[in-house]
PDB file of C-alpha atoms in Angstrom:
ATOM      1  CA  GLU A   1      62.647 -72.614 -10.760  1.00 35.00           C
ATOM      2  CA  ALA A   2      62.337 -69.075 -10.733  1.00 35.00           C
ATOM      3  CA  VAL A   3      59.277 -68.761 -12.805  1.00 41.00           C
ATOM      4  CA  PRO A   4      56.744 -70.504 -10.466  1.00 46.00           C
ATOM      5  CA  GLY A   5      57.897 -67.939  -7.656  1.00 53.00           C
ATOM      6  CA  ALA A   6      57.853 -64.868  -9.779  1.00 53.00           C
ATOM      7  CA  GLU A   7      53.990 -65.731 -10.906  1.00 53.00           C
ATOM      8  CA  GLU A   8      52.691 -66.332  -7.621  1.00 59.00           C
ATOM      9  CA  GLN A   9      54.069 -63.072  -6.482  1.00 60.00           C
ATOM     10  CA  PHE A  10      52.771 -60.916  -9.571  1.00 55.00           C
ATOM     11  CA  LEU A  11      49.237 -62.695  -8.612  1.00 60.00           C
ATOM     12  CA  ASP A  12      49.255 -61.934  -5.288  1.00 59.00           C
ATOM     13  CA  GLN A  13      50.105 -58.316  -6.128  1.00 56.00           C
ATOM     14  CA  HIS A  14      47.190 -57.921  -8.457  1.00 49.00           C
ATOM     15  CA  GLY A  15      44.565 -59.922  -6.092  1.00 48.00           C
ATOM     16  CA  LEU A  16      44.322 -63.251  -8.836  1.00 54.00           C
ATOM     17  CA  ALA A  17      44.923 -65.712  -5.916  1.00 45.00           C
ATOM     18  CA  GLU A  18      41.210 -65.634  -5.255  1.00 38.00           C
ATOM     19  CA  VAL A  19      38.421 -67.124  -7.816  1.00 31.00           C
ATOM     20  CA  GLY A  20      35.898 -64.922  -9.046  1.00 33.00           C
ATOM     21  CA  VAL A  21      35.916 -61.263  -9.906  1.00 34.00           C
ATOM     22  CA  PRO A  22      34.930 -58.469  -7.395  1.00 33.00           C
ATOM     23  CA  ALA A  23      31.720 -56.800  -8.377  1.00 33.00           C
ATOM     24  CA  ALA A  24      33.714 -53.513  -9.373  1.00 36.00           C
ATOM     25  CA  HIS A  25      35.120 -55.482 -11.927  1.00 36.00           C
ATOM     26  CA  LYS A  26      32.757 -54.862 -14.814  1.00 36.00           C
ATOM     27  CA  PRO A  27      33.517 -56.700 -18.524  1.00 36.00           C
ATOM     28  CA  ILE A  28      34.896 -53.917 -20.685  1.00 34.00           C
ATOM     29  CA  ILE A  29      33.639 -55.978 -23.762  1.00 35.00           C
ATOM     30  CA  THR A  30      29.835 -57.075 -24.228  1.00 34.00           C
ATOM     31  CA  ARG A  31      28.703 -60.785 -23.840  1.00 39.00           C
ATOM     32  CA  ASP A  32      28.489 -62.460 -27.149  1.00 42.00           C
ATOM     33  CA  SER A  33      25.277 -64.612 -26.958  1.00 37.00           C
ATOM     34  CA  ARG A  34      25.597 -66.440 -30.402  1.00 38.00           C
ATOM     35  CA  PRO A  35      26.198 -70.011 -29.942  1.00 38.00           C
ATOM     36  CA  ALA A  36      29.774 -70.874 -31.381  1.00 41.00           C
ATOM     37  CA  LYS A  37      31.342 -74.435 -31.899  1.00 42.00           C
ATOM     38  CA  GLY A  38      34.585 -74.761 -29.791  1.00 41.00           C
ATOM     39  CA  ALA A  39      37.378 -72.500 -30.355  1.00 41.00           C
ATOM     40  CA  ASP A  40      39.003 -73.418 -33.393  1.00 42.00           C
ATOM     41  CA  LEU A  41      42.677 -72.721 -33.893  1.00 41.00           C
ATOM     42  CA  CYS A  42      43.270 -69.074 -34.300  1.00 40.00           C
ATOM     43  CA  ALA A  43      40.109 -67.574 -35.411  1.00 37.00           C
ATOM     44  CA  ARG A  44      36.667 -67.415 -34.902  1.00 36.00           C
ATOM     45  CA  CYS A  45      33.793 -64.972 -35.837  1.00 32.00           C
ATOM     46  CA  VAL A  46      32.598 -63.381 -32.253  1.00 33.00           C
ATOM     47  CA  SER A  47      30.279 -60.659 -33.055  1.00 31.00           C
ATOM     48  CA  ALA A  48      26.398 -61.670 -33.318  1.00 31.00           C
ATOM     49  CA  SER A  49      25.595 -58.153 -35.404  1.00 28.00           C
ATOM     50  CA  LEU A  50      28.064 -59.250 -38.190  1.00 30.00           C
ATOM     51  CA  PRO A  51      27.886 -61.774 -40.630  1.00 32.00           C
ATOM     52  CA  ALA A  52      30.411 -64.423 -40.649  1.00 30.00           C
ATOM     53  CA  PRO A  53      33.487 -63.413 -42.033  1.00 33.00           C
ATOM     54  CA  PRO A  54      35.583 -64.871 -45.036  1.00 34.00           C
ATOM     55  CA  ARG A  55      37.212 -68.088 -44.182  1.00 31.00           C
ATOM     56  CA  ILE A  56      40.652 -68.926 -44.873  1.00 33.00           C
ATOM     57  CA  GLY A  57      41.088 -72.391 -45.099  1.00 36.00           C
ATOM     58  CA  THR A  58      39.046 -73.986 -42.250  1.00 38.00           C
ATOM     59  CA  LEU A  59      39.178 -71.142 -39.855  1.00 43.00           C
ATOM     60  CA  ALA A  60      37.401 -67.598 -39.856  1.00 50.00           C
ATOM     61  CA  ARG A  61      39.055 -64.053 -39.599  1.00 65.00           C
ATOM     62  CA  MET A  62      38.364 -62.349 -36.464  1.00 81.00           C
ATOM     63  CA  LEU A  63      37.433 -58.554 -36.476  1.00 89.00           C
ATOM     64  CA  LEU A  64      40.463 -56.137 -35.038  1.00 91.00           C
ATOM     65  CA  GLU A  65      38.052 -54.943 -32.041  1.00 93.00           C
ATOM     66  CA  ASP A  66      37.811 -58.656 -31.218  1.00 94.00           C
ATOM     67  CA  TYR A  67      41.649 -58.665 -30.018  1.00 97.00           C
ATOM     68  CA  ALA A  68      42.719 -57.015 -26.142  1.00 97.00           C
ATOM     69  CA  LEU A  69      46.493 -55.986 -25.816  1.00 98.00           C
ATOM     70  CA  ILE A  70      48.985 -57.531 -23.051  1.00 98.00           C
ATOM     71  CA  GLY A  71      52.384 -56.533 -22.721  1.00 97.00           C
ATOM     72  CA  ASP A  72      55.507 -55.690 -20.190  1.00 97.00           C
ATOM     73  CA  LEU A  73      56.585 -52.185 -21.642  1.00 95.00           C
ATOM     74  CA  GLU A  74      59.046 -53.855 -23.520  1.00 97.00           C
ATOM     75  CA  ALA A  75      56.779 -55.983 -25.892  1.00 97.00           C
ATOM     76  CA  ALA A  76      53.391 -56.835 -26.510  1.00 97.00           C
ATOM     77  CA  GLY A  77      50.648 -59.487 -27.909  1.00 98.00           C
ATOM     78  CA  LEU A  78      47.420 -59.345 -28.925  1.00 98.00           C
ATOM     79  CA  VAL A  79      44.676 -61.796 -27.396  1.00 97.00           C
ATOM     80  CA  GLY A  80      41.448 -62.419 -29.444  1.00 96.00           C
ATOM     81  CA  ARG A  81      38.227 -63.398 -27.597  1.00 93.00           C
ATOM     82  CA  ASN A  82      38.289 -66.586 -28.707  1.00 94.00           C
ATOM     83  CA  GLY A  83      41.354 -67.518 -26.586  1.00 96.00           C
ATOM     84  CA  THR A  84      44.106 -67.577 -29.086  1.00 96.00           C
ATOM     85  CA  ILE A  85      47.294 -64.906 -29.062  1.00 98.00           C
ATOM     86  CA  ASP A  86      47.624 -64.282 -32.694  1.00 97.00           C
ATOM     87  CA  TRP A  87      50.413 -61.638 -32.714  1.00 97.00           C
ATOM     88  CA  LEU A  88      53.479 -61.399 -30.390  1.00 98.00           C
ATOM     89  CA  CYS A  89      56.753 -60.075 -30.889  1.00 97.00           C
ATOM     90  CA  LEU A  90      59.917 -60.748 -28.680  1.00 97.00           C
ATOM     91  CA  PRO A  91      61.890 -59.968 -27.155  1.00 97.00           C
ATOM     92  CA  ARG A  92      61.044 -56.008 -28.232  1.00 96.00           C
ATOM     93  CA  PHE A  93      58.384 -54.131 -29.640  1.00 96.00           C
ATOM     94  CA  ASP A  94      60.347 -54.084 -32.831  1.00 97.00           C
ATOM     95  CA  SER A  95      61.687 -57.796 -33.259  1.00 96.00           C
ATOM     96  CA  ALA A  96      60.122 -60.149 -36.064  1.00 96.00           C
ATOM     97  CA  SER A  97      56.960 -61.751 -34.737  1.00 97.00           C
ATOM     98  CA  CYS A  98      56.700 -65.094 -33.546  1.00 97.00           C
ATOM     99  CA  PHE A  99      52.860 -65.335 -33.757  1.00 97.00           C
ATOM    100  CA  SER A 100      51.757 -63.836 -37.116  1.00 96.00           C
ATOM    101  CA  ALA A 101      48.196 -65.281 -37.523  1.00 95.00           C
ATOM    102  CA  LEU A 102      46.862 -62.033 -37.262  1.00 94.00           C
ATOM    103  CA  LEU A 103      48.133 -61.188 -40.756  1.00 92.00           C
ATOM    104  CA  GLY A 104      47.554 -64.486 -42.014  1.00 89.00           C
ATOM    105  CA  ASP A 105      46.131 -67.789 -40.744  1.00 89.00           C
ATOM    106  CA  GLU A 106      47.083 -70.386 -38.218  1.00 89.00           C
ATOM    107  CA  ARG A 107      50.093 -71.479 -40.293  1.00 90.00           C
ATOM    108  CA  HIS A 108      51.768 -68.316 -39.250  1.00 94.00           C
ATOM    109  CA  GLY A 109      51.950 -68.764 -35.822  1.00 96.00           C
ATOM    110  CA  CYS A 110      49.336 -68.590 -32.724  1.00 97.00           C
ATOM    111  CA  TRP A 111      48.689 -69.869 -29.385  1.00 98.00           C
ATOM    112  CA  LEU A 112      45.157 -71.551 -28.294  1.00 97.00           C
ATOM    113  CA  LEU A 113      44.011 -71.616 -24.640  1.00 98.00           C
ATOM    114  CA  ALA A 114      40.165 -72.350 -25.046  1.00 97.00           C
ATOM    115  CA  PRO A 115      37.235 -74.718 -24.499  1.00 97.00           C
ATOM    116  CA  ALA A 116      37.435 -77.705 -26.683  1.00 96.00           C
ATOM    117  CA  GLY A 117      33.638 -77.819 -26.972  1.00 94.00           C
ATOM    118  CA  ASP A 118      30.815 -75.620 -27.390  1.00 94.00           C
ATOM    119  CA  VAL A 119      30.765 -72.035 -26.370  1.00 94.00           C
ATOM    120  CA  SER A 120      27.631 -69.975 -25.334  1.00 95.00           C
ATOM    121  CA  ALA A 121      28.991 -66.860 -24.099  1.00 96.00           C
ATOM    122  CA  THR A 122      31.867 -64.804 -23.939  1.00 95.00           C
ATOM    123  CA  SER A 123      32.938 -61.738 -21.580  1.00 96.00           C
ATOM    124  CA  ARG A 124      36.343 -59.987 -20.779  1.00 97.00           C
ATOM    125  CA  ARG A 125      37.818 -57.317 -18.574  1.00 97.00           C
ATOM    126  CA  TYR A 126      41.108 -56.073 -17.537  1.00 98.00           C
ATOM    127  CA  ARG A 127      41.755 -55.802 -14.072  1.00 97.00           C
ATOM    128  CA  PRO A 128      41.553 -52.035 -12.713  1.00 96.00           C
ATOM    129  CA  GLY A 129      44.864 -50.469 -13.123  1.00 94.00           C
ATOM    130  CA  THR A 130      46.717 -53.323 -14.983  1.00 96.00           C
ATOM    131  CA  LEU A 131      47.354 -55.328 -18.377  1.00 95.00           C
ATOM    132  CA  VAL A 132      45.876 -58.552 -16.676  1.00 98.00           C
ATOM    133  CA  LEU A 133      43.269 -59.193 -19.354  1.00 98.00           C
ATOM    134  CA  GLU A 134      40.666 -61.944 -17.956  1.00 98.00           C
ATOM    135  CA  THR A 135      38.423 -64.112 -20.647  1.00 97.00           C
ATOM    136  CA  ASP A 136      35.455 -65.868 -19.474  1.00 98.00           C
ATOM    137  CA  PHE A 137      33.930 -68.756 -21.376  1.00 97.00           C
ATOM    138  CA  GLU A 138      30.364 -70.158 -20.745  1.00 97.00           C
ATOM    139  CA  GLY A 139      29.028 -73.209 -22.110  1.00 96.00           C
ATOM    140  CA  PRO A 140      27.067 -76.538 -21.239  1.00 96.00           C
ATOM    141  CA  GLU A 141      29.919 -78.343 -19.136  1.00 95.00           C
ATOM    142  CA  GLY A 142      30.271 -75.097 -16.984  1.00 97.00           C
ATOM    143  CA  ALA A 143      32.440 -71.761 -17.074  1.00 98.00           C
ATOM    144  CA  VAL A 144      36.031 -71.190 -17.124  1.00 98.00           C
ATOM    145  CA  ARG A 145      38.290 -68.071 -17.160  1.00 98.00           C
ATOM    146  CA  ILE A 146      41.512 -67.558 -18.735  1.00 98.00           C
ATOM    147  CA  ILE A 147      44.175 -64.814 -17.447  1.00 98.00           C
ATOM    148  CA  ASP A 148      46.784 -63.676 -19.689  1.00 98.00           C
ATOM    149  CA  PHE A 149      49.524 -61.715 -18.707  1.00 98.00           C
ATOM    150  CA  MET A 150      52.932 -60.660 -19.345  1.00 98.00           C
ATOM    151  CA  PRO A 151      54.997 -59.631 -16.243  1.00 97.00           C
ATOM    152  CA  ARG A 152      57.541 -56.811 -15.914  1.00 94.00           C
ATOM    153  CA  ARG A 153      60.989 -58.244 -16.422  1.00 94.00           C
ATOM    154  CA  ALA A 154      63.186 -56.523 -14.172  1.00 87.00           C
ATOM    155  CA  GLU A 155      66.675 -58.651 -14.871  1.00 85.00           C
ATOM    156  CA  GLY A 156      64.482 -61.426 -16.127  1.00 92.00           C
ATOM    157  CA  PRO A 157      63.749 -62.837 -19.691  1.00 96.00           C
ATOM    158  CA  PRO A 158      60.287 -61.876 -21.569  1.00 97.00           C
ATOM    159  CA  ARG A 159      57.399 -64.176 -20.305  1.00 98.00           C
ATOM    160  CA  VAL A 160      53.823 -64.642 -21.419  1.00 98.00           C
ATOM    161  CA  MET A 161      51.859 -66.289 -18.661  1.00 98.00           C
ATOM    162  CA  ARG A 162      48.092 -67.851 -19.160  1.00 98.00           C
ATOM    163  CA  ILE A 163      45.910 -69.432 -16.529  1.00 98.00           C
ATOM    164  CA  ALA A 164      42.864 -71.502 -17.274  1.00 98.00           C
ATOM    165  CA  GLU A 165      40.858 -71.105 -14.114  1.00 98.00           C
ATOM    166  CA  GLY A 166      37.529 -73.143 -13.508  1.00 98.00           C
ATOM    167  CA  ILE A 167      34.897 -71.346 -12.213  1.00 98.00           C
ATOM    168  CA  SER A 168      31.934 -73.980 -12.410  1.00 98.00           C
ATOM    169  CA  GLY A 169      31.681 -77.327 -13.681  1.00 97.00           C
ATOM    170  CA  ARG A 170      34.217 -79.353 -15.617  1.00 97.00           C
ATOM    171  CA  VAL A 171      35.151 -77.996 -18.613  1.00 98.00           C
ATOM    172  CA  PRO A 172      37.230 -80.087 -21.607  1.00 98.00           C
ATOM    173  CA  MET A 173      39.882 -77.575 -22.640  1.00 98.00           C
ATOM    174  CA  ARG A 174      42.409 -77.683 -25.376  1.00 97.00           C
ATOM    175  CA  MET A 175      45.870 -75.640 -25.508  1.00 98.00           C
ATOM    176  CA  GLU A 176      47.818 -75.531 -28.858  1.00 98.00           C
ATOM    177  CA  LEU A 177      50.912 -73.571 -29.197  1.00 98.00           C
ATOM    178  CA  ALA A 178      52.268 -73.222 -32.744  1.00 97.00           C
ATOM    179  CA  LEU A 179      55.629 -70.725 -32.297  1.00 97.00           C
ATOM    180  CA  ARG A 180      56.600 -69.821 -35.913  1.00 96.00           C
ATOM    181  CA  PRO A 181      58.952 -67.077 -35.629  1.00 96.00           C
ATOM    182  CA  ASP A 182      60.282 -64.451 -38.251  1.00 95.00           C
ATOM    183  CA  TYR A 183      56.918 -63.432 -39.305  1.00 94.00           C
ATOM    184  CA  GLY A 184      55.473 -67.244 -39.782  1.00 94.00           C
ATOM    185  CA  SER A 185      58.557 -68.200 -41.890  1.00 93.00           C
ATOM    186  CA  ILE A 186      60.374 -70.587 -39.828  1.00 93.00           C
ATOM    187  CA  ARG A 187      58.988 -74.032 -38.509  1.00 95.00           C
ATOM    188  CA  PRO A 188      61.080 -74.680 -35.182  1.00 96.00           C
ATOM    189  CA  TRP A 189      62.154 -77.662 -33.723  1.00 96.00           C
ATOM    190  CA  ALA A 190      60.000 -78.516 -30.557  1.00 97.00           C
ATOM    191  CA  GLU A 191      60.565 -81.187 -28.262  1.00 97.00           C
ATOM    192  CA  ARG A 192      59.232 -82.062 -24.654  1.00 97.00           C
ATOM    193  CA  ALA A 193      61.355 -81.243 -21.330  1.00 96.00           C
ATOM    194  CA  SER A 194      61.368 -82.059 -17.994  1.00 94.00           C
ATOM    195  CA  ASP A 195      58.913 -78.763 -17.012  1.00 95.00           C
ATOM    196  CA  GLY A 196      57.128 -78.825 -20.230  1.00 97.00           C
ATOM    197  CA  ALA A 197      59.014 -78.367 -23.839  1.00 98.00           C
ATOM    198  CA  SER A 198      61.683 -76.537 -25.776  1.00 97.00           C
ATOM    199  CA  ILE A 199      61.224 -74.835 -29.171  1.00 97.00           C
ATOM    200  CA  THR A 200      63.868 -73.794 -30.673  1.00 96.00           C
ATOM    201  CA  ALA A 201      64.385 -71.749 -34.302  1.00 92.00           C
ATOM    202  CA  GLY A 202      67.973 -70.374 -35.128  1.00 87.00           C
ATOM    203  CA  PRO A 203      68.698 -67.703 -32.616  1.00 87.00           C
ATOM    204  CA  ASP A 204      65.287 -67.991 -30.878  1.00 90.00           C
ATOM    205  CA  ALA A 205      64.671 -70.229 -27.933  1.00 96.00           C
ATOM    206  CA  PHE A 206      61.519 -70.498 -26.219  1.00 98.00           C
ATOM    207  CA  ARG A 207      60.399 -72.862 -23.216  1.00 98.00           C
ATOM    208  CA  LEU A 208      56.862 -73.741 -22.028  1.00 98.00           C
ATOM    209  CA  SER A 209      56.736 -74.534 -18.586  1.00 98.00           C
ATOM    210  CA  THR A 210      53.600 -76.566 -17.298  1.00 98.00           C
ATOM    211  CA  PRO A 211      52.795 -79.408 -14.995  1.00 97.00           C
ATOM    212  CA  LEU A 212      50.559 -80.515 -17.507  1.00 98.00           C
ATOM    213  CA  PRO A 213      51.459 -83.495 -19.705  1.00 97.00           C
ATOM    214  CA  LEU A 214      52.275 -82.162 -23.575  1.00 98.00           C
ATOM    215  CA  GLN A 215      52.235 -83.953 -26.929  1.00 97.00           C
ATOM    216  CA  VAL A 216      54.719 -82.244 -29.586  1.00 97.00           C
ATOM    217  CA  GLU A 217      54.043 -82.890 -33.332  1.00 95.00           C
ATOM    218  CA  ASP A 218      55.470 -80.951 -36.046  1.00 93.00           C
ATOM    219  CA  GLY A 219      56.909 -77.954 -34.371  1.00 94.00           C
ATOM    220  CA  THR A 220      53.461 -77.710 -32.384  1.00 97.00           C
ATOM    221  CA  VAL A 221      52.883 -78.296 -28.736  1.00 98.00           C
ATOM    222  CA  ASN A 222      49.235 -79.236 -27.562  1.00 97.00           C
ATOM    223  CA  ALA A 223      47.646 -80.462 -24.441  1.00 98.00           C
ATOM    224  CA  GLU A 224      44.070 -81.377 -23.441  1.00 98.00           C
ATOM    225  CA  PHE A 225      42.741 -81.191 -19.864  1.00 98.00           C
ATOM    226  CA  VAL A 226      39.857 -80.188 -17.808  1.00 98.00           C
ATOM    227  CA  ALA A 227      39.118 -77.069 -16.028  1.00 98.00           C
ATOM    228  CA  VAL A 228      37.595 -77.887 -12.691  1.00 97.00           C
ATOM    229  CA  GLU A 229      35.905 -75.538 -10.321  1.00 97.00           C
ATOM    230  CA  GLY A 230      38.417 -73.689  -7.903  1.00 95.00           C
ATOM    231  CA  ALA A 231      41.578 -75.418  -9.903  1.00 97.00           C
ATOM    232  CA  ARG A 232      43.929 -73.460 -12.408  1.00 97.00           C
ATOM    233  CA  ALA A 233      46.315 -74.705 -15.072  1.00 98.00           C
ATOM    234  CA  ARG A 234      49.101 -72.609 -15.455  1.00 98.00           C
ATOM    235  CA  PHE A 235      51.567 -71.958 -18.774  1.00 98.00           C
ATOM    236  CA  THR A 236      54.749 -69.661 -18.807  1.00 98.00           C
ATOM    237  CA  LEU A 237      56.458 -69.111 -22.298  1.00 98.00           C
ATOM    238  CA  THR A 238      59.680 -67.781 -21.906  1.00 98.00           C
ATOM    239  CA  TRP A 239      62.045 -66.249 -24.429  1.00 97.00           C
ATOM    240  CA  HIS A 240      65.735 -66.555 -24.089  1.00 89.00           C
TER     241      HIS A 240
END
């Protein structure tokens, strides 16, 4: 498939093949040292200086400043510092959203990739001169980095790429993809495929590619794995 090759080429261009952050890469968002339970689906308060926000169902809202932008010059998504993509419109900026938890809750669609257990500190940064976002999570089991970006399309379809990179220890991880196209109004049909999962909702079709085993239930795709120091788990979401 063309996706893995394009991913590796993009990673090489931006120096992402090596584990670790060069000294010149400073965090653009300060650490949150407040202990927090593992990242719940789509929302968590991450500001230690503010009171806990009102809860929606079983989850808490985040502040707007807790989000960072990724994009490919034709579309963009918002990534929360808890490891969720809560807003994404594909294939264009003015398309209907397929993740809308930013304006509602997890029922309206989001994509979680984060530690399954306790998180004691987080930090994040962009790689210099790019919209490649890195978010570091630290906890009792170790540390893991989530790398999020959307490569420029050229002649290909829009893609969102997420990489979980082990920094230290063995960190249990959770991935939960809840696509809800048309501003959260559609629950799609999802099924496992040879390279991941296929998700269909009317005219919109998506493909989640990953070598990890997946579970599909009620239109949502899930995975559990362990991030080991020096290893990577890759997820590529493609719209077509």
